[in-house]
Short mmCIF file of C-alpha atoms in Angstrom, two decimals:
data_model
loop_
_atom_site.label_atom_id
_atom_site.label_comp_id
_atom_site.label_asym_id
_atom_site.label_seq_id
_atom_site.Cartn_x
_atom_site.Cartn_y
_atom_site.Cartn_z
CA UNK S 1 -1.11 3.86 -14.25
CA UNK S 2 -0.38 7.51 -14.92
CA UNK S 3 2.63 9.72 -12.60
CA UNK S 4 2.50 12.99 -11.93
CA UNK S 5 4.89 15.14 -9.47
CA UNK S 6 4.25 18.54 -7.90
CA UNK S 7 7.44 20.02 -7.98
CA UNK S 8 8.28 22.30 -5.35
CA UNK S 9 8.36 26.10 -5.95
CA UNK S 10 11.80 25.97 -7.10
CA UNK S 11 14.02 23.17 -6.36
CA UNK S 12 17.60 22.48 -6.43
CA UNK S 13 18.12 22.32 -10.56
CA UNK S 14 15.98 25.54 -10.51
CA UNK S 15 13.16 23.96 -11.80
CA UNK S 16 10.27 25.61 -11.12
CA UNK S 17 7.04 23.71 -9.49
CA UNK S 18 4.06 24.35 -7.45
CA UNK S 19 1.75 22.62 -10.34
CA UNK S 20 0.44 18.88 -11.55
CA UNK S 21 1.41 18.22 -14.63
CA UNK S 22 4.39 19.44 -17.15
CA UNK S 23 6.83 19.60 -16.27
CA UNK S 24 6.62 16.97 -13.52
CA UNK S 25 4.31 14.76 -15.99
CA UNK S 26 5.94 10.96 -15.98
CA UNK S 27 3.68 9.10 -18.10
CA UNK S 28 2.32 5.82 -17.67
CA UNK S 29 3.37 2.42 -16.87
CA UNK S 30 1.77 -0.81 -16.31
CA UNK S 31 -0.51 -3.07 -18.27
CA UNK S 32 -3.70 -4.50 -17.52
CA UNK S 33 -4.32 -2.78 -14.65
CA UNK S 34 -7.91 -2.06 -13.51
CA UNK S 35 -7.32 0.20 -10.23
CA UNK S 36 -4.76 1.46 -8.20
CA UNK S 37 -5.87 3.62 -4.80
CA UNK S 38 -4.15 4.55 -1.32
CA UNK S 39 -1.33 2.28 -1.68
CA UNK S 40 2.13 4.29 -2.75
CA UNK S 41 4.53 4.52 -0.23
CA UNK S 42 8.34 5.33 0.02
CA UNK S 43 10.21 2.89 1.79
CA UNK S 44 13.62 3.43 4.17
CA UNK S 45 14.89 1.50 1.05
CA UNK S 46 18.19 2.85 -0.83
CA UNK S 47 19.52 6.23 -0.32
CA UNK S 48 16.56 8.15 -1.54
CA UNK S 49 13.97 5.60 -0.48
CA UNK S 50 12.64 4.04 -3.21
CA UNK S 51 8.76 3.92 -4.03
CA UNK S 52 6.39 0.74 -3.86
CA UNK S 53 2.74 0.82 -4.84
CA UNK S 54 0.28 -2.24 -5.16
CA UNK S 55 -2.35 -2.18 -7.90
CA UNK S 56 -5.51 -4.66 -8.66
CA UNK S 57 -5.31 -6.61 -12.27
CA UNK S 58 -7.73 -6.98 -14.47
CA UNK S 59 -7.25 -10.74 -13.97
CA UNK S 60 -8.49 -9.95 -10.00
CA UNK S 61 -4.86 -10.76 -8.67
CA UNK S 62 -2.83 -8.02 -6.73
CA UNK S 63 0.41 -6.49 -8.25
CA UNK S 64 3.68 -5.26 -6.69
CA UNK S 65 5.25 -2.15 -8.27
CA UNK S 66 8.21 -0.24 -7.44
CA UNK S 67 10.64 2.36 -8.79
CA UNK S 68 14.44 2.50 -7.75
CA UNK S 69 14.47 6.22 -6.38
CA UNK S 70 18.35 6.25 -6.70
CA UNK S 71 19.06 5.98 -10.36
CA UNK S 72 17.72 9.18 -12.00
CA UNK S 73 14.74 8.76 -14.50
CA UNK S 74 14.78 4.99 -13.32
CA UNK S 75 11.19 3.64 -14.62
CA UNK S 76 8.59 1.43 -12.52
CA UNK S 77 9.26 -1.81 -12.08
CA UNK S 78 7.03 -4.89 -12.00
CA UNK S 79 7.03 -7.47 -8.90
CA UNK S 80 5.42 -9.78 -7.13
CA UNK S 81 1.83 -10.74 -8.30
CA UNK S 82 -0.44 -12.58 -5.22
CA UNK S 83 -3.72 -12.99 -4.38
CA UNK S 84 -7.32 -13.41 -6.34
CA UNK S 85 -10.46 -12.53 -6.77
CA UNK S 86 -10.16 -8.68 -6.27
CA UNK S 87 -11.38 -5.97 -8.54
CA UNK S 88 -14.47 -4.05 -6.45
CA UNK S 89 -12.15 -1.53 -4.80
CA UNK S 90 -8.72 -0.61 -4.32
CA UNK S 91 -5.90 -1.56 -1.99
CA UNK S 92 -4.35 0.51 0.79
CA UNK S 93 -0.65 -0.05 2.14
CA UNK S 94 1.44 1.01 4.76
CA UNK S 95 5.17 0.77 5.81
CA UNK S 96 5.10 -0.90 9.56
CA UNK S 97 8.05 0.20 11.77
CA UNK S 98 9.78 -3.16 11.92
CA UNK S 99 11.94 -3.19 14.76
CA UNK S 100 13.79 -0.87 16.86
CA UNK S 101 16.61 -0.37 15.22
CA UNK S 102 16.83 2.86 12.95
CA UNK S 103 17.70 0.39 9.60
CA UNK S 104 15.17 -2.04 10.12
CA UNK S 105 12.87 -2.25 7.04
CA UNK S 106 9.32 -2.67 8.09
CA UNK S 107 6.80 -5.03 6.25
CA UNK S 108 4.17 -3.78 3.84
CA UNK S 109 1.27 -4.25 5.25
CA UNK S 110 -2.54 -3.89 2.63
CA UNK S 111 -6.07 -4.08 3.43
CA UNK S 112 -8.94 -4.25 0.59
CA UNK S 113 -11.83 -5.40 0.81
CA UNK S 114 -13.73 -7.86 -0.83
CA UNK S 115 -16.31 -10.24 -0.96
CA UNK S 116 -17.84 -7.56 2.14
CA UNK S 117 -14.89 -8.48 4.19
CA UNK S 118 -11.39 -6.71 4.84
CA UNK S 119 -8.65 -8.82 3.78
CA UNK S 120 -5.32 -8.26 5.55
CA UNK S 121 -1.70 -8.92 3.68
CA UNK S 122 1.47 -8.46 4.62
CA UNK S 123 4.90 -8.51 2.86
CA UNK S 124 8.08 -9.89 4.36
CA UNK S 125 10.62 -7.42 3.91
CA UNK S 126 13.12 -8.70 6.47
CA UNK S 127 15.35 -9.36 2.91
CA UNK S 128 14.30 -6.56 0.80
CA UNK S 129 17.40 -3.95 -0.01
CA UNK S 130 18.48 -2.35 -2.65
CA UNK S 131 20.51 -5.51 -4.75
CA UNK S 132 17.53 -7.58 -3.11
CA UNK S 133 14.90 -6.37 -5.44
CA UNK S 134 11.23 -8.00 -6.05
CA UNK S 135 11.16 -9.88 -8.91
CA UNK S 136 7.86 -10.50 -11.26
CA UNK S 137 5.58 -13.20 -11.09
CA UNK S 138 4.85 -14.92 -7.96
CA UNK S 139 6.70 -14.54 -4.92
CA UNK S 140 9.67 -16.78 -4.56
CA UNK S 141 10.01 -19.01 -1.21
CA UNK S 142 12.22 -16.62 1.32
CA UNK S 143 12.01 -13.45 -0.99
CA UNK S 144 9.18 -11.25 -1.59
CA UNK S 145 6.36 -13.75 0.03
CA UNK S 146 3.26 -11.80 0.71
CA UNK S 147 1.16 -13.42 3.74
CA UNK S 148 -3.03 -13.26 4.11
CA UNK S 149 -3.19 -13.10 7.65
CA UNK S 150 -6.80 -12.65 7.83
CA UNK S 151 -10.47 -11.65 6.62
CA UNK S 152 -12.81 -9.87 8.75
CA UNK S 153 -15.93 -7.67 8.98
CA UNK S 154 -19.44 -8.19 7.71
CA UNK S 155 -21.24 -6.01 4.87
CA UNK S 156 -17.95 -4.18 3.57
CA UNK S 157 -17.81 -2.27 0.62
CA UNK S 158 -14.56 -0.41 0.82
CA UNK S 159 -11.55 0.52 3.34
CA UNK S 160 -10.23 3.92 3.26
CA UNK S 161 -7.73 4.50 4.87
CA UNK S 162 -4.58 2.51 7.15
CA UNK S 163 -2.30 3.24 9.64
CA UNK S 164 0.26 1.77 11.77
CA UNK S 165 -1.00 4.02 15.39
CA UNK S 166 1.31 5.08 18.22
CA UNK S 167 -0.57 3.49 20.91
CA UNK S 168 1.56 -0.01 20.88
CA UNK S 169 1.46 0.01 17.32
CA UNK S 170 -1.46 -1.24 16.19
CA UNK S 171 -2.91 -1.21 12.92
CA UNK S 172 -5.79 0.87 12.54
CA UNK S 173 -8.56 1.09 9.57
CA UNK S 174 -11.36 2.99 8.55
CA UNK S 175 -13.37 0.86 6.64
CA UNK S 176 -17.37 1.35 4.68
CA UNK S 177 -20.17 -0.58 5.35
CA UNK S 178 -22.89 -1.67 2.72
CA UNK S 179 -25.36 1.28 4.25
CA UNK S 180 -22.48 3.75 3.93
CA UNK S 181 -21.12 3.83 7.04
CA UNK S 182 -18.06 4.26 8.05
CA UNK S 183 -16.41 1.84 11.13
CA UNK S 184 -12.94 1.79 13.14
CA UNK S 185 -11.37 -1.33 12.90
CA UNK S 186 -8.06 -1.99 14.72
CA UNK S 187 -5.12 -5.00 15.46
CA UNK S 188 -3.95 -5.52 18.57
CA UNK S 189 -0.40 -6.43 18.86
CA UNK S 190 -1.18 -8.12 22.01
CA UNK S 191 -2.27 -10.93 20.36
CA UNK S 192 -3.07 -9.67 16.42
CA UNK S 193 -6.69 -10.07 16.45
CA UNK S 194 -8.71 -7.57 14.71
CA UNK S 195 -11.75 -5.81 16.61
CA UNK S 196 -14.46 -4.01 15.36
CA UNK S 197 -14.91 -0.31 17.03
CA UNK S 198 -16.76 2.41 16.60
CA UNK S 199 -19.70 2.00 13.77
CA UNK S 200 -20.84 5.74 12.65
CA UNK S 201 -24.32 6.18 12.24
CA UNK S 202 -23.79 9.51 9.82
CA UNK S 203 -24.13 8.30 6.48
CA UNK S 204 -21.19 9.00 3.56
CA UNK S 205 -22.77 11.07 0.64
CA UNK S 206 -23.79 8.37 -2.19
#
């Protein structure tokens, strides 16, 4: 995986931005990594909030990455590795709220598809802080677990996009079907079922 930054026009060190590339070029990390997609997110972790991403493996298992936000120049870390048999498209991932309290650190929740279903995941996060760190390899009983909570849908190809919505927050997905469609899916809290909505009948550009 490659990082790149778009600095900002001039920020506090005087540095100036406004572009991709040097430089705000960070190089690579990673190794046998097939795909990465719509999956980095900064987390109310550490002072700066650090940054998780999930990537698929060439082996077809899923990959936990993160990078400790408050240590300058810090470089990615590895963590968790769960799941199998992925490697068609890419995995999206969200921060849920958690709880009410401002501190609270939500789960991460993913959806990819495969096998033309959406597979849900979620990670446990109630423990994760900044000297509770994920660790590589597979997730250790009470730290790190990452839970399939479901597969759904018929004839998917890919999801694009997740969020955690305002109306009782629900998850909500835009997923596309094998005609290159695109379809609402969404969880309701109520009782954390998914349901198919809307199916759009305009076709994506192939």
């Amino acid at each position: 995986m490659h990082q790149y930054l778009r600095g900002l026009e001039t920020d506090d060190w005087g540095q100036t931005g406004g572009v991709w590339g040097p430089p705000w070029d960070y190089g690579t990390f990673g190794s046998g990594v097939l795909m990465t997609g719509p999956s980095l997110l900064q987390a109310n972790v550490g002072r700066n909030g650090n940054f998780y991403l999930v990537c698929v493996l060439k082996s077809g298992q899923l990959q936990l990455w993160w990078n400790d936000l408050d240590g300058l120049n810090d470089a990615w870390q590895e963590g968790e590795i769960f799941g199998s048999g992925y490697g068609w498209t890419p995995p999206c991932m969200i921060q849920s709220q958690g709880d009410d309290s401002d501190t609270a650190v939500g789960n991460f929740e993913l959806v990819i598809a495969s096998g033309s279903k959406i597979h849900h995941w979620y990670r446990e996060n109630r423990g994760l802080s900044p000297t509770n760190r994920p660790e590589v390899g597979k997730p250790k009983a009470g730290n790190g677990q990452w839970y399939k909570t479901a597969s759904f849908g018929t004839s998917i190809i890919h999801v694009w996009g997740l969020l955690e919505s305002s109306f009782h927050s629900n998850l909500e997905l835009i997923a596309e079907t094998s005609d290159h469609k695109m379809q609402h899916w969404y969880r309701d809290t109520a009782d954390m079922q998914w349901y198919g909505g809307t199916l759009d009948e305009t076709k994506m550009a192939t």
